[in-house]
mmCIF file of C-alpha atoms in Angstrom:
data_model
loop_
_atom_site.group_PDB
_atom_site.id
_atom_site.type_symbol
_atom_site.label_atom_id
_atom_site.label_comp_id
_atom_site.label_asym_id
_atom_site.label_seq_id
_atom_site.Cartn_x
_atom_site.Cartn_y
_atom_site.Cartn_z
ATOM 1 C CA GLY A 283 4.133 26.319 -7.526
ATOM 2 C CA VAL A 284 2.595 23.965 -5.010
ATOM 3 C CA GLU A 285 1.784 20.558 -6.424
ATOM 4 C CA VAL A 286 -1.284 18.558 -5.520
ATOM 5 C CA GLU A 287 -0.176 15.077 -4.543
ATOM 6 C CA ASN A 288 -2.383 12.055 -4.072
ATOM 7 C CA ALA A 289 -2.604 8.685 -2.366
ATOM 8 C CA VAL A 290 -5.149 7.120 -4.738
ATOM 9 C CA GLU A 291 -2.934 4.161 -5.597
ATOM 10 C CA ARG A 292 -2.136 3.438 -1.936
ATOM 11 C CA TYR A 293 -5.800 3.388 -0.899
ATOM 12 C CA ARG A 294 -6.838 1.466 -4.018
ATOM 13 C CA LYS A 295 -4.261 -1.254 -3.322
ATOM 14 C CA ARG A 296 -5.314 -1.350 0.341
ATOM 15 C CA GLN A 297 -8.751 -2.410 -0.956
ATOM 16 C CA GLY A 298 -7.100 -5.022 -3.186
ATOM 17 C CA TRP A 299 -8.574 -3.308 -6.253
ATOM 18 C CA THR A 300 -7.245 -2.854 -9.757
ATOM 19 C CA GLN A 301 -7.683 0.462 -11.523
ATOM 20 C CA SER A 302 -10.597 -1.178 -13.360
ATOM 21 C CA ASP A 303 -12.226 -2.092 -10.042
ATOM 22 C CA LEU A 304 -11.935 1.490 -8.822
ATOM 23 C CA ALA A 305 -13.315 2.763 -12.117
ATOM 24 C CA ARG A 306 -16.342 0.498 -11.777
ATOM 25 C CA MET A 307 -16.940 1.458 -8.146
ATOM 26 C CA SER A 308 -16.489 5.203 -8.681
ATOM 27 C CA GLY A 309 -17.785 5.813 -12.190
ATOM 28 C CA VAL A 310 -14.476 7.483 -13.094
ATOM 29 C CA PRO A 311 -12.831 6.248 -16.325
ATOM 30 C CA VAL A 312 -9.780 3.991 -15.989
ATOM 31 C CA SER A 313 -7.754 6.368 -18.166
ATOM 32 C CA THR A 314 -8.464 9.223 -15.746
ATOM 33 C CA ILE A 315 -7.531 7.121 -12.705
ATOM 34 C CA ASN A 316 -4.299 6.098 -14.422
ATOM 35 C CA GLU A 317 -3.377 9.720 -15.144
ATOM 36 C CA ILE A 318 -4.195 10.781 -11.574
ATOM 37 C CA GLU A 319 -2.089 7.976 -10.064
ATOM 38 C CA ARG A 320 0.854 8.887 -12.322
ATOM 39 C CA GLY A 321 0.600 12.550 -11.350
ATOM 40 C CA LYS A 322 -0.317 13.613 -14.875
ATOM 41 C CA ARG A 323 -3.692 15.010 -13.864
ATOM 42 C CA THR A 324 -5.153 16.835 -10.890
ATOM 43 C CA PRO A 325 -8.862 16.013 -10.819
ATOM 44 C CA GLY A 326 -11.702 18.410 -10.312
ATOM 45 C CA VAL A 327 -13.767 18.323 -7.157
ATOM 46 C CA ASP A 328 -16.397 16.039 -8.738
ATOM 47 C CA ILE A 329 -13.911 13.286 -9.577
ATOM 48 C CA ALA A 330 -12.063 13.706 -6.274
ATOM 49 C CA LEU A 331 -15.365 13.207 -4.419
ATOM 50 C CA LYS A 332 -16.300 10.146 -6.488
ATOM 51 C CA LEU A 333 -12.923 8.512 -5.817
ATOM 52 C CA SER A 334 -12.946 9.273 -2.110
ATOM 53 C CA ALA A 335 -16.499 7.969 -1.719
ATOM 54 C CA ALA A 336 -15.663 4.732 -3.558
ATOM 55 C CA LEU A 337 -12.561 4.218 -1.396
ATOM 56 C CA GLY A 338 -14.345 5.134 1.845
ATOM 57 C CA VAL A 339 -11.986 7.944 2.815
ATOM 58 C CA ILE A 340 -12.254 11.727 2.993
ATOM 59 C CA VAL A 341 -10.970 13.804 0.092
ATOM 60 C CA ASN A 342 -8.105 15.164 2.215
ATOM 61 C CA ASP A 343 -6.799 11.619 2.690
ATOM 62 C CA LEU A 344 -6.555 11.184 -1.089
ATOM 63 C CA PHE A 345 -5.457 14.637 -2.227
ATOM 64 C CA PHE A 346 -3.154 17.053 -0.448
ATOM 65 C CA LEU A 347 -0.693 19.836 -1.119
ATOM 66 C CA GLY A 348 2.943 18.846 -1.474
ATOM 67 C CA ASP A 349 5.890 20.743 -0.100
#
């Protein structure tokens, strides 16, 4: 199957933020962010939108289909 990949960690670090910072800015729990960054979880649309808004990028920049 096609995997959903993400660039959450890359954009978070570009902001100079910890996972806790992103959690505070997005309202998404740290545990969820950690699982997303490690590829253990593919978020629903609501969480994807919260993360992209907090990071100032479009959802497609953060989440995309792998090969």
